[in-house]
Short mmCIF file of C-alpha atoms and ligand atoms in Angstrom, two decimals:
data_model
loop_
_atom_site.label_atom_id
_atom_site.label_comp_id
_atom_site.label_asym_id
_atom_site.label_seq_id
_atom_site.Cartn_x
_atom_site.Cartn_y
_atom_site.Cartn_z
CA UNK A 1 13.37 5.49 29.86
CA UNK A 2 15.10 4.83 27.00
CA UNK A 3 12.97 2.61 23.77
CA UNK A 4 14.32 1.04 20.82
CA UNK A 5 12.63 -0.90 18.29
CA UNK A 6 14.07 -4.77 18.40
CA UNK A 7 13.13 -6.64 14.87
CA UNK A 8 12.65 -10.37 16.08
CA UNK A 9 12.84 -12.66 12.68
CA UNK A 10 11.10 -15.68 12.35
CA UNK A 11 13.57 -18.55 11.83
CA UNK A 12 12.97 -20.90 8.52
CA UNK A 13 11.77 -24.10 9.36
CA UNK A 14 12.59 -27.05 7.69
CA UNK A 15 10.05 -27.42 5.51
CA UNK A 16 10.47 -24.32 3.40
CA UNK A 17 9.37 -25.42 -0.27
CA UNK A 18 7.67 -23.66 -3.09
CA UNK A 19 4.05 -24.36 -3.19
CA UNK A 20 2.47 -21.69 -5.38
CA UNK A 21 0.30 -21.32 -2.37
CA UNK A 22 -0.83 -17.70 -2.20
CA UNK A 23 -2.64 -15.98 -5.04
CA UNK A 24 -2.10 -12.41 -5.89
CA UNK A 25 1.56 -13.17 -5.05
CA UNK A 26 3.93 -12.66 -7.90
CA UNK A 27 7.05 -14.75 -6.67
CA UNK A 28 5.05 -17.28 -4.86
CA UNK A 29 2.90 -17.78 -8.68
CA UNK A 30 6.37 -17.70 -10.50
CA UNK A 31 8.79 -20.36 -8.30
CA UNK A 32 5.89 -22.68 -7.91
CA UNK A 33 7.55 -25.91 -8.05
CA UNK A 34 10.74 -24.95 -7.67
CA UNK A 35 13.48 -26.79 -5.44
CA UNK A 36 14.16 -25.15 -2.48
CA UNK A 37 16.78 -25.07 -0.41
CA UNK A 38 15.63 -24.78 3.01
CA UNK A 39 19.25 -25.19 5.10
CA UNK A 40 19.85 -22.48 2.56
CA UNK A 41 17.42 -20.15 3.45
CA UNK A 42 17.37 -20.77 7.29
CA UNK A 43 21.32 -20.10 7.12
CA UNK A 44 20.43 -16.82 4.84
CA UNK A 45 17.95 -15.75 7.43
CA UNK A 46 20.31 -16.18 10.32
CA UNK A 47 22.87 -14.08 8.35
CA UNK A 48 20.85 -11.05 8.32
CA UNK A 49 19.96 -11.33 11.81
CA UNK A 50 24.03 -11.81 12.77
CA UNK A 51 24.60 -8.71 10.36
CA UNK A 52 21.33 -6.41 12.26
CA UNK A 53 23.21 -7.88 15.58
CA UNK A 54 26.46 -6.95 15.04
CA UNK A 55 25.45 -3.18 13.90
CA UNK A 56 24.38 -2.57 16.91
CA UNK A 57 20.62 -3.39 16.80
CA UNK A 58 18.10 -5.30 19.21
CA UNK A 59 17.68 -8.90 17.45
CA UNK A 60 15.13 -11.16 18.12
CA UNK A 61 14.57 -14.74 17.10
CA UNK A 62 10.72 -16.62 16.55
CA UNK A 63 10.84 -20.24 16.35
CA UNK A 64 9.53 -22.09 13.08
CA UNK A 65 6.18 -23.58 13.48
CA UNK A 66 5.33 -27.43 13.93
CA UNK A 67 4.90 -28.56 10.01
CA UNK A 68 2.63 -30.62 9.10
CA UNK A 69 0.07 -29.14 11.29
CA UNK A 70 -1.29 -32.15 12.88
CA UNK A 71 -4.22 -30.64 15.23
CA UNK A 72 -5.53 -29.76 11.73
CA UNK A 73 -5.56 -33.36 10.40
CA UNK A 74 -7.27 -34.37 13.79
CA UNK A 75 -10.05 -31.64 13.53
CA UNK A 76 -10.49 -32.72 10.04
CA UNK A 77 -11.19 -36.44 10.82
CA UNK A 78 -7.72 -38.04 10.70
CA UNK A 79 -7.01 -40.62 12.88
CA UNK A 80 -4.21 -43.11 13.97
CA UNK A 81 -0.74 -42.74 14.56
CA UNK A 82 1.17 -39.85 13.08
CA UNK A 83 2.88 -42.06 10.43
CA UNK A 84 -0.77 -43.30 9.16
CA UNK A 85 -2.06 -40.01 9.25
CA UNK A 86 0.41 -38.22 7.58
CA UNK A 87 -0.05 -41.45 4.89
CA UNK A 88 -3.65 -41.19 4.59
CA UNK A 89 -4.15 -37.59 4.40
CA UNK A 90 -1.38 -37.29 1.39
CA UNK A 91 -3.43 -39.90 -0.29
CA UNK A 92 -7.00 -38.20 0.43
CA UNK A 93 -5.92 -34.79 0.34
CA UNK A 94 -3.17 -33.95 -1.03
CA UNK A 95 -3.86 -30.01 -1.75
CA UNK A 96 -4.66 -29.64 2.00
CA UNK A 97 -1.65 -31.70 2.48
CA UNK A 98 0.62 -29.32 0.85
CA UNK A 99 -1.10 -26.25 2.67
CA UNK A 100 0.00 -28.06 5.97
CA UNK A 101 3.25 -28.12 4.95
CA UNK A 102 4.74 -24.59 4.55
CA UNK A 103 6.85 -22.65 6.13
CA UNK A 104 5.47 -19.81 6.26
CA UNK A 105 5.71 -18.61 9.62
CA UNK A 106 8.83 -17.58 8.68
CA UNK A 107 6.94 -14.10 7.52
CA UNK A 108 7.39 -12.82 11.25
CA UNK A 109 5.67 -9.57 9.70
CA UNK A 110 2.83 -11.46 9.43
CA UNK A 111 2.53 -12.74 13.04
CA UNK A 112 0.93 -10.35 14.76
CA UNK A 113 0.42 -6.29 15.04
CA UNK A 114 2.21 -4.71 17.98
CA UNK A 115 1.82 -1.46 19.99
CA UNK A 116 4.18 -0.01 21.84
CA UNK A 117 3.42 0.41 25.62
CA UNK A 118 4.11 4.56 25.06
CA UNK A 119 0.93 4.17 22.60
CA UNK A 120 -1.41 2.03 25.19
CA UNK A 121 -4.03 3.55 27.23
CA UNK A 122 -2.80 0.68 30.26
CA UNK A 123 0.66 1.59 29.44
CA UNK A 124 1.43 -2.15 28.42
CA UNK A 125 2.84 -3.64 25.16
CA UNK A 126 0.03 -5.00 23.21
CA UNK A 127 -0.04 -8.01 20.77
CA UNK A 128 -3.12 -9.35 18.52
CA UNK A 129 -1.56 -12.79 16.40
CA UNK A 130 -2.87 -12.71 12.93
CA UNK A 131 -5.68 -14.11 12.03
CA UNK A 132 -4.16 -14.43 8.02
CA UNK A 133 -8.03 -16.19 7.16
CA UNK A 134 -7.23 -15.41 3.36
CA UNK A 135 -4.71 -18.62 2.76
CA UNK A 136 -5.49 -21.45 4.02
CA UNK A 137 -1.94 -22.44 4.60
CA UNK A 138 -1.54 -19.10 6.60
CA UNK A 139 -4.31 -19.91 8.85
CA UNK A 140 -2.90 -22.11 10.98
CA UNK A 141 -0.29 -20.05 12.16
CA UNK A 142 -2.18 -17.94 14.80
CA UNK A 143 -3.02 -20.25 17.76
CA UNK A 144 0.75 -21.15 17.96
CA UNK A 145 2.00 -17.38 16.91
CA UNK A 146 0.37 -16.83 20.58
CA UNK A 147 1.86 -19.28 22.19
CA UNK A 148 5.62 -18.50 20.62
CA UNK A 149 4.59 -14.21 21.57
CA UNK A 150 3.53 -15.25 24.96
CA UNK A 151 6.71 -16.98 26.11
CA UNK A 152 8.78 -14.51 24.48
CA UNK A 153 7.46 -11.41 26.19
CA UNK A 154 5.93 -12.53 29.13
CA UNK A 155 5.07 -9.20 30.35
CA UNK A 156 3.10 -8.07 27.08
CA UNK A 157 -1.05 -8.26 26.55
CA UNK A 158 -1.30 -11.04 23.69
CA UNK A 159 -4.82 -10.94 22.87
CA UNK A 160 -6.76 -13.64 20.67
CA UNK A 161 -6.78 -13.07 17.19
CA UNK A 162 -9.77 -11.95 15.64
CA UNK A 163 -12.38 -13.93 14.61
CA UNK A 164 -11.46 -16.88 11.35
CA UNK A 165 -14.05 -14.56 9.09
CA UNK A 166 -13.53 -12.84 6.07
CA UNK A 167 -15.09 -9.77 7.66
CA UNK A 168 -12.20 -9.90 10.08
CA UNK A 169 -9.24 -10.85 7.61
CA UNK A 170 -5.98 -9.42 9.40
CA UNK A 171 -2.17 -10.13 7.94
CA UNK A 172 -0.68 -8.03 11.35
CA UNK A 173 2.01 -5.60 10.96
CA UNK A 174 2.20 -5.57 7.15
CA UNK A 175 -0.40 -3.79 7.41
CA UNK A 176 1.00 -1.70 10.05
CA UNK A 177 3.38 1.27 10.58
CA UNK A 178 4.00 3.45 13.46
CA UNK A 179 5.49 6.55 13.31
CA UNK A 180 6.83 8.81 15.75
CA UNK A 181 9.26 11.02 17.49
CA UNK A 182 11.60 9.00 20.06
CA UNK A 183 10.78 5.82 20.02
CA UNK A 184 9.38 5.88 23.64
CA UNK A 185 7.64 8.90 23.04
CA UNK A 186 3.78 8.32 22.41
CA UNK A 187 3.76 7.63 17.95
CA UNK A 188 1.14 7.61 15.23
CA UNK A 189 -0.30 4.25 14.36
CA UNK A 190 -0.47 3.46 10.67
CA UNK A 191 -2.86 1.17 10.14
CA UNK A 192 -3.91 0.10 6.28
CA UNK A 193 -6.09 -2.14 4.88
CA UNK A 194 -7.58 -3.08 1.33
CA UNK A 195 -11.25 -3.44 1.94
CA UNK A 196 -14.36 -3.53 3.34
CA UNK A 197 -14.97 -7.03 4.91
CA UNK A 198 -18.60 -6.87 4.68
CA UNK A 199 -18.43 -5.45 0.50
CA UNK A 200 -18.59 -8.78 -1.43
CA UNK A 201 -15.14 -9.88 -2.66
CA UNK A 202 -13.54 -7.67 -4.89
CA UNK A 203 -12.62 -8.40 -8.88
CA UNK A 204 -8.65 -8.79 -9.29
CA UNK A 205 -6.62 -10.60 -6.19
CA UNK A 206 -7.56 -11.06 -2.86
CA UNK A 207 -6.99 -7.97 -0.24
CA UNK A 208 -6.23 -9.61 2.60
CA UNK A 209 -6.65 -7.01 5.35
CA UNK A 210 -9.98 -5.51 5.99
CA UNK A 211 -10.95 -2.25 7.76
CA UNK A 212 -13.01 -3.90 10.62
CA UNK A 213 -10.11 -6.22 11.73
CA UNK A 214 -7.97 -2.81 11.33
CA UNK A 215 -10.41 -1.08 13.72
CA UNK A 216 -10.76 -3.74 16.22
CA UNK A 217 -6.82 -3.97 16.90
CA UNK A 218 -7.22 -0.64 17.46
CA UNK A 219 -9.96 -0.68 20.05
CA UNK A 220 -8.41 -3.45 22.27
CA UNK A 221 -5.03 -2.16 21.97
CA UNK A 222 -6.13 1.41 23.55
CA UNK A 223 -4.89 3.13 20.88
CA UNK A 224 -5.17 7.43 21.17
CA UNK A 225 -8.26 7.77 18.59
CA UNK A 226 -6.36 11.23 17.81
CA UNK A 227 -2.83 9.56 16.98
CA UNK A 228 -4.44 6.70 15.25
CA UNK A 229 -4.89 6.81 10.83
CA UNK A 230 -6.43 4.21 8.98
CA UNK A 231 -5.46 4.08 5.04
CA UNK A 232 -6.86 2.25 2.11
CA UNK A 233 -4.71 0.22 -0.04
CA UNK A 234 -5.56 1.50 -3.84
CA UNK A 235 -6.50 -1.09 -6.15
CA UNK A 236 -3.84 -0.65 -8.37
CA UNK A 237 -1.23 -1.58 -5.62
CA UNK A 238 -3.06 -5.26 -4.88
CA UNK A 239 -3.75 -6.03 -8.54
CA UNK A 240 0.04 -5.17 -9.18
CA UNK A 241 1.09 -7.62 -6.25
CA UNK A 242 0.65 -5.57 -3.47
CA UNK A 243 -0.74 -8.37 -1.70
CA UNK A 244 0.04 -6.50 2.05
CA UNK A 245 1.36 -2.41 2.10
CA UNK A 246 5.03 -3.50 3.31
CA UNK A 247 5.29 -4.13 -0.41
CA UNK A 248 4.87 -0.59 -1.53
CA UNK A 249 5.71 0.88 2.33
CA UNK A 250 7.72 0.89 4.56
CA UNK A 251 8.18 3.44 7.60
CA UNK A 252 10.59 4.34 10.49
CA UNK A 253 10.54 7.43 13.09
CA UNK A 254 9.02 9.96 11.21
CA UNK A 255 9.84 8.64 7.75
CA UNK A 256 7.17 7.32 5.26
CA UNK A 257 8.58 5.66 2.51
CA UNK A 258 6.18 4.38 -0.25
CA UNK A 259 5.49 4.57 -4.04
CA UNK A 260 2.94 6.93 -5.07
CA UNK A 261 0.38 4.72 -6.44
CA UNK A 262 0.69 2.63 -2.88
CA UNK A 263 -2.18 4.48 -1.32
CA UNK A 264 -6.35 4.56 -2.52
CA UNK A 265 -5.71 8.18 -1.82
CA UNK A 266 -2.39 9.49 -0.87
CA UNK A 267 -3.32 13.32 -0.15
CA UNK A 268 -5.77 12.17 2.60
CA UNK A 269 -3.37 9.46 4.01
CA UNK A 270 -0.32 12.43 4.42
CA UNK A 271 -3.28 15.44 5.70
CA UNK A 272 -4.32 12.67 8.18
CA UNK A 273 -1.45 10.99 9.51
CA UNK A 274 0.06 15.31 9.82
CA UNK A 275 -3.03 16.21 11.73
CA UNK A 276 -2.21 12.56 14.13
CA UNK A 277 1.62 13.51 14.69
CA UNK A 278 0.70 17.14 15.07
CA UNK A 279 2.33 18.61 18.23
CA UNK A 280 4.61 15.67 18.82
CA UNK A 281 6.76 15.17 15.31
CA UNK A 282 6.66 16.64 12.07
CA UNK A 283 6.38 13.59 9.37
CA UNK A 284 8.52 13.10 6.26
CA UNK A 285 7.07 11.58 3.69
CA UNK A 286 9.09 10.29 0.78
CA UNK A 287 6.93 9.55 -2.16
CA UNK A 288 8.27 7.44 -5.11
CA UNK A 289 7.10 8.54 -8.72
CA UNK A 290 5.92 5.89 -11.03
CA UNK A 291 8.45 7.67 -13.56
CA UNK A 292 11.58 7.07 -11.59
CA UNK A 293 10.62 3.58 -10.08
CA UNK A 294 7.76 1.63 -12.05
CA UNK A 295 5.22 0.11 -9.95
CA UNK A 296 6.29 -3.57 -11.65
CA UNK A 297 9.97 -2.74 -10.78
CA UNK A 298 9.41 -2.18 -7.33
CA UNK A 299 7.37 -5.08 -6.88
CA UNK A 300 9.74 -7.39 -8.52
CA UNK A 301 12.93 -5.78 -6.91
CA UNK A 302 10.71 -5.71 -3.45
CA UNK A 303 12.20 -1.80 -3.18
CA UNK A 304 9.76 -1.03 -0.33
CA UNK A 305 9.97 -4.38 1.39
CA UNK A 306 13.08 -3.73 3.00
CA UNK A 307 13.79 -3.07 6.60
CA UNK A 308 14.22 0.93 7.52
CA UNK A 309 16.50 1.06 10.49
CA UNK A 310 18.12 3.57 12.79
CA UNK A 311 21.76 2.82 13.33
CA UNK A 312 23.34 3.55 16.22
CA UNK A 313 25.41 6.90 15.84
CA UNK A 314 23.59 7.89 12.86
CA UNK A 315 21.18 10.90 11.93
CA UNK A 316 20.06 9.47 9.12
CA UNK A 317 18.47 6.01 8.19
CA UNK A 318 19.16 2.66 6.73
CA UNK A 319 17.33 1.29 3.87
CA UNK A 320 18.19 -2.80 4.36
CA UNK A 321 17.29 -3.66 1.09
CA UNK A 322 17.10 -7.02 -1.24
CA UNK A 323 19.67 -7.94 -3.51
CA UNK A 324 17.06 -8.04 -6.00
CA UNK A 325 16.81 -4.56 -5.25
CA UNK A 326 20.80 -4.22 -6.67
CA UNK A 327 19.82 -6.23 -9.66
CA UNK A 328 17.19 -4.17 -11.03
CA UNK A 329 18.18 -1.13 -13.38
CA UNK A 330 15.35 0.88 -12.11
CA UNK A 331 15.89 0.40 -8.15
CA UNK A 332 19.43 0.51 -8.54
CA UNK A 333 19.43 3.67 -9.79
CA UNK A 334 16.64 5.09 -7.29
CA UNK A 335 18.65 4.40 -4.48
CA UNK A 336 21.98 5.90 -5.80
CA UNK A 337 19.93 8.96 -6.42
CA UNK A 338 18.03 8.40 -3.39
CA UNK A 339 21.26 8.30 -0.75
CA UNK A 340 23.12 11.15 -2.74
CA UNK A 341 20.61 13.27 -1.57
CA UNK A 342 20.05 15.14 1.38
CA UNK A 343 16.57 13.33 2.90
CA UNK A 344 15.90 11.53 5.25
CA UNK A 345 17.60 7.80 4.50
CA UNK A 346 21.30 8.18 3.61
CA UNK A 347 22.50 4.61 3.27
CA UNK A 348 21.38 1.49 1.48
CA UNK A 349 22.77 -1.94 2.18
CA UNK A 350 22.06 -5.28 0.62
CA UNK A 351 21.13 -8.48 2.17
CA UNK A 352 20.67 -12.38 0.33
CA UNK A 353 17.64 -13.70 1.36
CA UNK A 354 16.66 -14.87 -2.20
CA UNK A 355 15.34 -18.15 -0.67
CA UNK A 356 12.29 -16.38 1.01
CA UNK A 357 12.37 -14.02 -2.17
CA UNK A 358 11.29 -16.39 -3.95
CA UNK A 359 8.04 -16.82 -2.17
CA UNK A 360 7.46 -13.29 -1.86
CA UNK A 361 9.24 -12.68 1.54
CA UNK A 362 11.91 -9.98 1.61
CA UNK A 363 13.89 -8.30 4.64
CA UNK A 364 10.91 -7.11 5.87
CA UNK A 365 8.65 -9.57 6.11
CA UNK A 366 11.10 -11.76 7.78
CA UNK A 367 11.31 -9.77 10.46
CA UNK A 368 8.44 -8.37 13.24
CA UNK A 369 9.01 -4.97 14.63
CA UNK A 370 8.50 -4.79 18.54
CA UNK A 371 9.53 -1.16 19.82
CA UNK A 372 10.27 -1.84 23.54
CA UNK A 373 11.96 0.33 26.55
CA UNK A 374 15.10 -1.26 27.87
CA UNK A 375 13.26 -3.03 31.06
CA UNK A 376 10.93 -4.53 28.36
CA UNK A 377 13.90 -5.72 26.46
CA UNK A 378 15.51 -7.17 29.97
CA UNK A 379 12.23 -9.05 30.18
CA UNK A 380 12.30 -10.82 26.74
CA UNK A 381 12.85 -14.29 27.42
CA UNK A 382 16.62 -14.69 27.03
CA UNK A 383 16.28 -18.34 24.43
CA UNK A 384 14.38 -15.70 22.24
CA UNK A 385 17.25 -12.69 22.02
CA UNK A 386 19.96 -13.24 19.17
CA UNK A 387 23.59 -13.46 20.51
CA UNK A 388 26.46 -14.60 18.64
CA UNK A 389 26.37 -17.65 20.74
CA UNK A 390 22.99 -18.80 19.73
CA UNK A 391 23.89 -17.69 16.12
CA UNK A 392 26.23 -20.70 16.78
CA UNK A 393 24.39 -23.29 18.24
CA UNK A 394 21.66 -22.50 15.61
CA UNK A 395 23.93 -22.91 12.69
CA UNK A 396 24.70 -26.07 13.76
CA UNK A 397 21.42 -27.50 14.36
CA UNK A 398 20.53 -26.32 10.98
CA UNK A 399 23.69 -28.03 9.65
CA UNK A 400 22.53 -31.51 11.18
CA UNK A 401 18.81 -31.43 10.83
CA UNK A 402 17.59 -29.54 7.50
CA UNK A 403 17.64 -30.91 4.30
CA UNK A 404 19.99 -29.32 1.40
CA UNK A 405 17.41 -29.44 -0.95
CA UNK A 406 13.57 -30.35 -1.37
CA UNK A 407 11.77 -30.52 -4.60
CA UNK A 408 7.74 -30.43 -4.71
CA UNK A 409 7.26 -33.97 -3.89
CA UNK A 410 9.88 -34.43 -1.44
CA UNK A 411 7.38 -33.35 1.51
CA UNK A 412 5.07 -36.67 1.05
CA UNK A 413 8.69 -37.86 1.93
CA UNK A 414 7.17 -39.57 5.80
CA UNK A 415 10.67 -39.01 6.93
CA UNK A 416 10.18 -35.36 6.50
CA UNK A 417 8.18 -35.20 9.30
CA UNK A 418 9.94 -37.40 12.04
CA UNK A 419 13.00 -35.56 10.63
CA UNK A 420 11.01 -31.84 11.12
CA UNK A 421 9.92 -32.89 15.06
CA UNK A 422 13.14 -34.35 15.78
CA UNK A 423 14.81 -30.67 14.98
CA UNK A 424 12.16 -28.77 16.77
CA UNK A 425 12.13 -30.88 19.98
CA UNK A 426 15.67 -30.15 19.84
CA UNK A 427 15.58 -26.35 19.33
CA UNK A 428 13.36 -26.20 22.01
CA UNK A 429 16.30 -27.16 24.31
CA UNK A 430 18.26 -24.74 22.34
CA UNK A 431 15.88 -21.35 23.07
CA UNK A 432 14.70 -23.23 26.27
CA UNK A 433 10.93 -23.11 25.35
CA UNK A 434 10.10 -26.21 27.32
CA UNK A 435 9.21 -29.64 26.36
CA UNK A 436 5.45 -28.30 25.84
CA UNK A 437 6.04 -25.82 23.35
CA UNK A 438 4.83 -27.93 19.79
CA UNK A 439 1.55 -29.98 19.58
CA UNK A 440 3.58 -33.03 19.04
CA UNK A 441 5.13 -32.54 22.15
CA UNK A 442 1.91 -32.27 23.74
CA UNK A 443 0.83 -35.59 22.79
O1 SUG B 1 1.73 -14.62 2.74
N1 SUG B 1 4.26 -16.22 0.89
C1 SUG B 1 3.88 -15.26 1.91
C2 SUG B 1 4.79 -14.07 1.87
C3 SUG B 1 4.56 -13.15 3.03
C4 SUG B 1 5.29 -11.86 2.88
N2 SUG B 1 5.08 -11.06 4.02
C5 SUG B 1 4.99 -9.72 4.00
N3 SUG B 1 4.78 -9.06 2.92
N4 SUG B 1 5.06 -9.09 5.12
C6 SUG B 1 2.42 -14.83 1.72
O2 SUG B 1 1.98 -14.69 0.57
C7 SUG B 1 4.15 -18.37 -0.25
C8 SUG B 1 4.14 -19.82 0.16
C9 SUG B 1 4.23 -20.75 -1.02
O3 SUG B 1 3.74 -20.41 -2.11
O4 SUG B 1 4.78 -21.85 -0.83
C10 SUG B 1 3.73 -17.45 0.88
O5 SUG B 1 2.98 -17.84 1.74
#
């Protein structure tokens, strides 16, 4: 049977805004405080998802995420109506307050890490939400990631996420690549992380994804221990904003694309993930000198953070990059060289999604990779696959409901949040999620 990989992109909710939430990441440090635009950036997101459509792809579509996150106000000792305890907590706690706001959901790459059924000892498609316990603001995502996973793919294993520990710190398929031969063939699973949950906290910024939480996907997905690597992150990736690998890496079939100083140590990532694909695919790994793309550059061009596709019709593969990754001297020039050659990615196109740039979010984290055989695909529930007609009825309800702009203190606005459930009830009729879906729904 025929597999594909289908990219399903998180849609930008309506309360996208630049909070300088998340340390150790460059662009979210640098637009703190900036006004956003988030009809901009939902309609920039949709874009890219028309353009992956219309080339031929499997598109998905992940709804945006009830903000503010009430059932956290309750477990935190909020009471009264909505109104009052939106009012009160803004006055109390403000910095929590802001954390309950954001959008960041958005980061689909983020939501979970997936296994293909071809890789799972039960033959199923496997899904563990992220537990993201670094950020606060990232924390709250899980409980509803499983929710939004479970009605999507009804036929999948969506596990718990891990335990809320540092010892089990998981950011999902950043982390993650799998590599393989045909896509329904049985891959190599990439899995990387950036420490040792139970070493104390290292000097430098936070590395969010730890080699237990790593390990345990593993396990309960039923990974092949033989076709199954585990990489450290090196130190000078994370302290360079590296905050997850899809920064520096970024992988597809049986490419590996990533800079050289990406991995802790690169010989032993390439002799192990060889000795995992052994017998099924040879790998190709394309390394990236420091001398032709500087670490900084591809960091703040987000180079490796673009999405690595196989077009239909085409040996070789697409690097969906960026524009930031036009703008820069350095990457600009990398990826003339790059598709003048003869390896393994021949084209490079540019996308605008400078909205979710901004905050550190490029092509690829926008977008969660689910590799799935055509019956799986048939199975997806239909509100969640992209058609032009949705495309449609989704750039109109952004056109009503979002807000052209929002500067910092715009979300204490309390009509931000009767405006925010108003456009979620309605997309719920939209993707048909039922009238259950978000917490305020649920009473
Ligand atoms: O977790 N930014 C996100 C960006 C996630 C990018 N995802 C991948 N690399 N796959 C993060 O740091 C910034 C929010 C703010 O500052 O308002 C933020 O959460």
């Amino acid at each position: 049977m025929g597999a594909r990989e289908a990219n399903f992109d998180g849609l930008i909710g309506p309360t996208h805004n630049y909070g300088g939430l998340s340390q150790g990441n460059l662009a979210s440090s640098r637009h703190a405080g900036l006004i956003s635009s988030p009809r901009g950036a939902a309609l920039q997101g949709l874009e890219k998802m028309a353009a992956m459509h219309a080339a031929g792809l499997w598109q998905g579509i992940l709804p945006p995420q009830q903000r503010p996150y009430l059932p956290a106000l309750h477990q935190m000792g909020f009471t009264g109506s909505d109104a009052q305890i939106f009012a009160a907590a803004w006055e109390k706690a403000p910095r929590l307050m802001r954390n309950l706001m954001s959008a960041s959901s958005m980061w689909a790459a983020n939501a979970a890490t997936i296994s293909p059924s071809a890789d799972c000892a039960d033959g199923k498609l496997h899904f563990t939400p992220a537990n993201l316990s670094t950020m606060l603001h990232r924390s709250i995502e899980h409980e509803q990631t499983g929710r939004s996973l479970s009605r999507a793919f009804p036929f999948a294993a969506v596990h718990r996420a891990l335990p809320e520990q540092s010892v089990f710190a998981d950011e999902g398929a950043a982390n993650h690549v799998r590599l393989c031969g045909a896509r329904g063939d049985q891959g190599v699973e990439l899995l990387v992380y950036g420490r040792d949950g139970y070493d104390s906290a290292r000097a430098g910024y936070p590395a969010r994804q730890t080699v237990q939480a790593s390990r345990a996907i593993a396990r309960s997905h039923g990974l092949d221990p033989a076709r199954t690597v585990f990489a450290l992150q090196s130190d000078a990736a994370i302290d360079a904003g590296a905050f997850h690998n899809d920064v520096v890496c970024v992988g597809a079939m049986q490419t590996l694309f990533y800079h050289e100083l990406a991995f802790a140590d690169t010989e032993v990532m390439k002799t192990d993930i060889r000795a995992a694909a052994k017998g099924v695919f040879e790998p190709i790994f394309v390394e990236v000198a420091s001398a032709e793309v500087p670490m900084a550059d591809a960091i703040k061009a987000y180079l490796f953070n673009s999405m690595l596709v196989q077009m239909p019709g085409e040996d070789r593969l697409t690097l969906i990059a960026p524009l930031e990754t036009q703008e820069n001297v350095a990457t600009r020039q990398f990826c003339d060289v790059l598709t003048a050659g003869n390896g393994p990615i021949g084209t490079v196109k540019f996308v605008d999604v400078r909205q979710s740039m901004q905050n550190g979010g490029g092509p690829a984290c926008l977008r969660l990779r689910v590799t799935l055989t055509e019956a799986e695909w048939a199975d997806v529930h239909d509100g969640n696959r992209f058609t032009p007609a949705l495309h449609r009825d989704l750039k109109a309800w952004v056109n009503t409901h979002y807000r052209e702009s929002l500067a910092p203190d715009d979300i204490r606005d309390p009509a931000i949040m009767t405006e925010s459930f108003a456009a979620l009830d309605a997309l719920t009729k939209i993707m048909d999620l039922g009238d259950d879906f978000y917490p305020f729904q649920r009473g």
